[in-house]
Coordinates of C-alpha atoms in Angstrom, one line a residue:
X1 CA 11.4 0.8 108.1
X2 CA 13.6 3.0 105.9
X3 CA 17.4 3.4 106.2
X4 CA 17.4 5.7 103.3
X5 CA 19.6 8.8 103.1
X6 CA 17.4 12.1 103.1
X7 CA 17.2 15.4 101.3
X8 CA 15.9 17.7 103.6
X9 CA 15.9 21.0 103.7
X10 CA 18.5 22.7 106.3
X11 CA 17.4 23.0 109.6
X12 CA 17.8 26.2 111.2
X13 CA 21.0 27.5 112.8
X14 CA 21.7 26.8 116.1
X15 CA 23.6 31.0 117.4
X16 CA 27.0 30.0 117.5
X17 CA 27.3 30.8 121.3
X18 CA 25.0 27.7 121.9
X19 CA 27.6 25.3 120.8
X20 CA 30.5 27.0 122.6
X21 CA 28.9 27.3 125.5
X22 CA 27.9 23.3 125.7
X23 CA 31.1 22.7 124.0
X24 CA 33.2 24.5 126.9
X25 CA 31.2 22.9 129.3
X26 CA 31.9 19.7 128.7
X27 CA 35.3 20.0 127.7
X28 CA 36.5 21.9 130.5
X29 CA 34.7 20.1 133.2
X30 CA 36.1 16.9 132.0
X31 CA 39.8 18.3 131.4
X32 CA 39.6 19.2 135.0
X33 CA 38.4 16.0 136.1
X34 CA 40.8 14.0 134.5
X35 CA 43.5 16.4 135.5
X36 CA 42.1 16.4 139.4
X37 CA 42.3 12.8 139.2
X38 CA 45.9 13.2 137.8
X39 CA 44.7 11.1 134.8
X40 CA 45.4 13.1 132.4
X41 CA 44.3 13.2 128.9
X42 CA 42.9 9.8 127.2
X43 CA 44.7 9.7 124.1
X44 CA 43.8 6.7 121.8
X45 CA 40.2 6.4 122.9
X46 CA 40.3 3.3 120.4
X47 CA 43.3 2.6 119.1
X48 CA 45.2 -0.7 119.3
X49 CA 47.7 -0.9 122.5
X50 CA 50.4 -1.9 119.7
X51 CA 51.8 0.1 116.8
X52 CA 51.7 -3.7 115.2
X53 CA 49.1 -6.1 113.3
X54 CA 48.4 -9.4 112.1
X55 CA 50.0 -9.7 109.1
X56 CA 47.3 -9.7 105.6
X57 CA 47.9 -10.5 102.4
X58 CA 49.2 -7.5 100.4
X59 CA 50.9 -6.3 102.9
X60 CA 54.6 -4.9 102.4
X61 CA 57.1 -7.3 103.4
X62 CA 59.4 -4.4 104.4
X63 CA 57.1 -3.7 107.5
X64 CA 57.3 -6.8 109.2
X65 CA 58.5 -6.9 113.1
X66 CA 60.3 -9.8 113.3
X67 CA 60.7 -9.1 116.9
X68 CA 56.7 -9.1 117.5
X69 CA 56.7 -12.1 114.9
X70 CA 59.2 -14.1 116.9
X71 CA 57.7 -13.4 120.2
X72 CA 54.0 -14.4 119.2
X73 CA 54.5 -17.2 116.1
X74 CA 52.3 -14.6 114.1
X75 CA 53.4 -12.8 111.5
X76 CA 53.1 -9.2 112.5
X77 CA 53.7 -6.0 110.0
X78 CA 54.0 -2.3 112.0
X79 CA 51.4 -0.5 111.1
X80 CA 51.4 3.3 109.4
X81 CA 50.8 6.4 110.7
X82 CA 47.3 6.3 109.0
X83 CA 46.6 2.9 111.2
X84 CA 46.9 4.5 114.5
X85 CA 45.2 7.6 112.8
X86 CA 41.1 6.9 114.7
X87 CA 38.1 7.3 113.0
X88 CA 34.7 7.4 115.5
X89 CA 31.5 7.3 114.6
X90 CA 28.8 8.7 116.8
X91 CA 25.8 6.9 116.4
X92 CA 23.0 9.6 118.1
X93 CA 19.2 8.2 118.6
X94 CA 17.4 11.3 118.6
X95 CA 13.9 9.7 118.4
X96 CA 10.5 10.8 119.9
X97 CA 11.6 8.8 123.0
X98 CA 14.9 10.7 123.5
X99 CA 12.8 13.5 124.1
X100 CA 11.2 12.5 127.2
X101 CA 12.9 14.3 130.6
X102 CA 11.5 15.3 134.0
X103 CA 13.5 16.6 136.6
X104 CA 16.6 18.1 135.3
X105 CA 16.8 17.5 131.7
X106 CA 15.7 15.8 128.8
X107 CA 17.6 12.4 127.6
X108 CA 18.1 13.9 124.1
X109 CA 20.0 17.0 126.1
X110 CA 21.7 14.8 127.7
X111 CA 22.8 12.4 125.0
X112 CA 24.0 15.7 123.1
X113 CA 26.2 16.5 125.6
X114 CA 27.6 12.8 126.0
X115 CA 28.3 13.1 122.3
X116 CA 30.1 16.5 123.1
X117 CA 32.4 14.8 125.4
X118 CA 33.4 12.4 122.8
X119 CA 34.0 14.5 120.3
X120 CA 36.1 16.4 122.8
X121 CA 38.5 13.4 123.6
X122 CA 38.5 12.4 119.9
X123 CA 40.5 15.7 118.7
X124 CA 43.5 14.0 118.2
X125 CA 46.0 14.6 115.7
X126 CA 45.0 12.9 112.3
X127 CA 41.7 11.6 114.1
X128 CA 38.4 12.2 112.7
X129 CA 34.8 12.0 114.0
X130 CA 31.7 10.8 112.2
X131 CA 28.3 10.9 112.9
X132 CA 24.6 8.8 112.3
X133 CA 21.8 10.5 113.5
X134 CA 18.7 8.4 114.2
X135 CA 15.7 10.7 113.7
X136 CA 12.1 10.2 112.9
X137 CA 12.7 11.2 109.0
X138 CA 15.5 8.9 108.6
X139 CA 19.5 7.9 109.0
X140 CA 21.1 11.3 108.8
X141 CA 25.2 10.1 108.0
X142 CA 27.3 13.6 108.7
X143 CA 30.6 12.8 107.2
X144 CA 33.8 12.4 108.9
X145 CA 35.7 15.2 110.2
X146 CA 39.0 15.9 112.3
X147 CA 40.1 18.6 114.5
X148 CA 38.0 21.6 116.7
X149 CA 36.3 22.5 113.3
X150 CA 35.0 19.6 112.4
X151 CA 33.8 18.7 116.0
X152 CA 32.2 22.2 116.4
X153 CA 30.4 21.2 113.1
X154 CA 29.3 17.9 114.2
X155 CA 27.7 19.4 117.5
X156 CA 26.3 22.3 115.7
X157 CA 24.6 19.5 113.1
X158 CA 23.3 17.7 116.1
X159 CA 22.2 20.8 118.2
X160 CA 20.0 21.7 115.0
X161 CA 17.9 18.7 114.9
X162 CA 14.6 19.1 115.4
X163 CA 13.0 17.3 118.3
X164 CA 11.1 14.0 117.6
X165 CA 7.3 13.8 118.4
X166 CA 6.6 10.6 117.5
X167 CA 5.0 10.9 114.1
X168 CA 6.3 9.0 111.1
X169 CA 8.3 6.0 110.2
X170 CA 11.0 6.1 112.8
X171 CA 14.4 4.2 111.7
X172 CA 14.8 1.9 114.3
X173 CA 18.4 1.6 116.1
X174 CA 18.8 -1.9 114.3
X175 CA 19.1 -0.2 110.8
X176 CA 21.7 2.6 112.4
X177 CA 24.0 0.0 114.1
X178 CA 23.8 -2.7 110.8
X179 CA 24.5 1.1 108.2
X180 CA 27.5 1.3 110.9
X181 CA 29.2 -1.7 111.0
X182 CA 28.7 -1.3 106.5
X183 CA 30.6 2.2 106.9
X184 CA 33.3 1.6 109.1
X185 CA 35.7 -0.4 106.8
X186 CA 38.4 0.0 109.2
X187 CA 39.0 -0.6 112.9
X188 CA 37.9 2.3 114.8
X189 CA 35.8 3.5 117.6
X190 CA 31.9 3.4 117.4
X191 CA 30.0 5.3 120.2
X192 CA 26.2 4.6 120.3
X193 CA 24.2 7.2 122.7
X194 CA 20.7 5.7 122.9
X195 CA 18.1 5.1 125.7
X196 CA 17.7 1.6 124.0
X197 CA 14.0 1.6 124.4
X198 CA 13.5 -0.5 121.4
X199 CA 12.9 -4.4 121.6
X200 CA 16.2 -5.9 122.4
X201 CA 15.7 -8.7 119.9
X202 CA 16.0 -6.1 117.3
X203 CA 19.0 -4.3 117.9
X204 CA 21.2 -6.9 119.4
X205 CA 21.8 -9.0 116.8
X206 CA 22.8 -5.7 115.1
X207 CA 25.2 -4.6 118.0
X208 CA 26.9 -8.1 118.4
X209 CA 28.0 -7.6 114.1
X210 CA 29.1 -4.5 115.1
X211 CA 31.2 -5.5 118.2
X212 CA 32.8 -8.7 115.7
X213 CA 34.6 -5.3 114.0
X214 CA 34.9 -2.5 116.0
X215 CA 35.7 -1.6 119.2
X216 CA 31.8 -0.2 120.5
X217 CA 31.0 1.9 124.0
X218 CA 27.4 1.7 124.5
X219 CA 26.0 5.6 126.6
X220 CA 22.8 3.9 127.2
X221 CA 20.8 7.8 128.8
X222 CA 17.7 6.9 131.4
X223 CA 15.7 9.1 133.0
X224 CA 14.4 8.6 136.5
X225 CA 10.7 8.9 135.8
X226 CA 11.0 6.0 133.7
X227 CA 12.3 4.0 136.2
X228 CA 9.3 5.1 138.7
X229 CA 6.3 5.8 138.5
X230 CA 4.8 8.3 141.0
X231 CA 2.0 8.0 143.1
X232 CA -0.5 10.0 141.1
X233 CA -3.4 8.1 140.8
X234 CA -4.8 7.2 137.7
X235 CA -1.7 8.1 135.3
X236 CA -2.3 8.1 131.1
X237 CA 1.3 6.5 129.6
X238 CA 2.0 7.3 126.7
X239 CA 4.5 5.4 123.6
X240 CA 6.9 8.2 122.4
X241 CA 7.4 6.4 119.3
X242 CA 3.7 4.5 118.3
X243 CA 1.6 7.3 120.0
X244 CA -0.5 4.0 121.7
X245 CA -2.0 5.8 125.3
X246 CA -2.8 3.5 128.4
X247 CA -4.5 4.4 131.6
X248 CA -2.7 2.8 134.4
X249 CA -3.9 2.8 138.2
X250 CA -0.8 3.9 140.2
X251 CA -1.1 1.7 143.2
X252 CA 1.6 0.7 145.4
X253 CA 1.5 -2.7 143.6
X254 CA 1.5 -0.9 140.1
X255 CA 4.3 0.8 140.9
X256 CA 6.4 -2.1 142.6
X257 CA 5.5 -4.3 139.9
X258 CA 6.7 -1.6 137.2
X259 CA 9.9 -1.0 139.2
X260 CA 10.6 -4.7 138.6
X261 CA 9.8 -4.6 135.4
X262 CA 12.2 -1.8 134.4
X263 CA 15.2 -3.6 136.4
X264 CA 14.5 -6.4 134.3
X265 CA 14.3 -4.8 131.3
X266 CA 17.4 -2.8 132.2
X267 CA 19.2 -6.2 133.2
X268 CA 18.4 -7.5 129.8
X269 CA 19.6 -4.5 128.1
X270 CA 23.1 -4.3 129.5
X271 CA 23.6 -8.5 129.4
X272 CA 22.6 -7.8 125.3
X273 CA 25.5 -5.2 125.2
X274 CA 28.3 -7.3 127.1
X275 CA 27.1 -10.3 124.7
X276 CA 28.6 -7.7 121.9
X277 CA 31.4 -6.9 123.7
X278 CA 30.6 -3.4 124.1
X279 CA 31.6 -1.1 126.8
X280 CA 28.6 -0.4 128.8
X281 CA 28.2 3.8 130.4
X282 CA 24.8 3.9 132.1
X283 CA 24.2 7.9 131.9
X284 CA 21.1 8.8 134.3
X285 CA 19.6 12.1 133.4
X286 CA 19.8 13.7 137.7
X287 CA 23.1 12.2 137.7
X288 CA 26.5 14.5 137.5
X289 CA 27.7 12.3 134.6
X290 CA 30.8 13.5 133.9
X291 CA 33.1 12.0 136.6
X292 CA 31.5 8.7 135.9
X293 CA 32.3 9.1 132.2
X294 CA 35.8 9.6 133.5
X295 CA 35.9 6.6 135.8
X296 CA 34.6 4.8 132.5
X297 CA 37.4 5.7 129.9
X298 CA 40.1 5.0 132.9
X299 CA 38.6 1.6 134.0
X300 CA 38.3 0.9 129.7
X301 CA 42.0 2.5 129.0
X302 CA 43.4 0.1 132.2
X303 CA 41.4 -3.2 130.8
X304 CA 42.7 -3.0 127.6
X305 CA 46.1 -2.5 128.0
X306 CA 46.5 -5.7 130.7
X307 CA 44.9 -7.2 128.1
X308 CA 47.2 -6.8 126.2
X309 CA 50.0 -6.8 128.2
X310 CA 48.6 -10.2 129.1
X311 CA 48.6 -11.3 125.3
X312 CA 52.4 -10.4 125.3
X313 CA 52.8 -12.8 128.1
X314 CA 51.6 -15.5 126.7
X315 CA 52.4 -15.8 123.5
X316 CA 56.0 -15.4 125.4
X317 CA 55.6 -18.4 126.9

């Protein structure tokens, strides 16, 4: 299972009207929704409620609030303009089984356009957006960049992948998350977009390291077919990622046994994501996603700041 940085040579370009088009999609629709809702726009997607820290050794003893420090019994330094700045990292599985989609679109599609939408509410002044591509030839890192520019670029990169079939050495999500939490030096934001499909033992341990430094949102895309199986007989299944094909007899106890076996799956999957402290977006495929995503960011944004408003009250007492 390699982790290794690739020299490939460049995929073809995606026309340029692609990535506008998906880029105003997304954008608008969730402006409007946000404005509809009067929300308005989300700044600090994850940032620290306070323009203050602990304090750290090195620090400049010229920055300390002695306000914050009197208040808490910690010594606390305002931070720069370059804290608050946010750096986010996209992490982006585009394996084989991101390809799989029945009704109305493909996960991978839709995990693009999840990534759009982030990339959309992280074009704040001074921030900059990452990304790590998990794809069947490797970790693809696409370096940090800030503004409409550099998020046009970063869609573009990811609109150009090819699709995964399934053959190959597939990076598995565990190296991505444990090469994240190694690039992200400071505090920021890490977004992982990802059906999760892989053993949980294998990329939770990974996640909860991650979620010990950064502040992590979990898109976790399913599609409905995976969470049913039709009535079709004798139906071949087939592993996106190992290729392995299985016959399976659809009968109503098939099916009600696989139904439960997906819910469990699914309840495992989102109890190993809490355990890291990671906000958790389910994004179904048939789903209008985008007002959800909204609800999301409000519910977050709201949770975080009693938080800390909480913190304030008790370190007053």
């Amino acid at each position: 299972m390699s982790s290794r940085s690739l020299e490939l040579p460049p995929p073809p370009l995606v026309p340029a009207a692609t990535v506008r088009r998906l880029t105003l999609q997304v954008s608008r629709r969730l402006d409007g929704i946000l404005q509809g809702e009067h929300l308005g726009h989300l700044p600090g997607l994850g940032s620290e409620a306070a323009d203050v820290r602990t304090y750290e050794p090195g620090d400049d003893p010229r920055r300390i609030d002695w306000a914050v420090t009197a208040r808490t019994g910690e010594t606390a330094v305002r931070t720069t303009t370059a804290e608050r700045e946010l750096e986010t990292l996209l992490v982006v599985d585009l394996g084989a089984s991101m390809s799989f989609g029945t009704r109305t679109a493909e996960k991978r599609e839709v995990g693009i356009a999840v990534a759009a939408a982030f990339l959309h509410l992280a074009k704040g002044p001074g921030d900059r957006v990452g990304a790590l591509l998990v794809t069947q030839d490797g970790l693809r890192a696409l370096p940090p960049r800030g503004g409409s520019a550099g998020a046009y670029a970063t869609l573009s990169a990811l609109l150009r992948q090819p699709r995964a079939t399934g053959a190959g050495d597939e990076p598995r999500l565990a190296a991505a998350l444990a090469q994240a939490a190694a690039r992200q030096r400071r505090r920021g934001l890490v977004v992982v977009v990802s059906d999760l499909l892989e053993p949980v033992d294998e990329w939770a341990p990974a996640l909860r390291r991650l979620g010990a430094r950064q502040d992590v949102v979990v898109a976790q895309v399913v599609d409905r077919r995976e969470r049913e199986l039709p009535a079709a007989g004798v139906l071949r299944l087939v592993d996106p990622d190992s290729g392995r094909e299985v016959d399976v007899a659809t009968t109503a106890k098939t099916r009600a046994r696989y139904a439960e076996l997906v819910e469990e799956r699914l309840r495992q999957q989102a109890a190993a994501v809490r355990g890291a402290h990671a906000g958790h977006l389910l994004v179904r495929t048939e789903d209008d996603w985008l007002p959800q995503l909204a609800r999301f960011l409000v519910r977050r944004r709201r949770v975080r700041s009693g938080a800390a408003r909480a913190g304030d009250r008790t370190a007053g007492l």
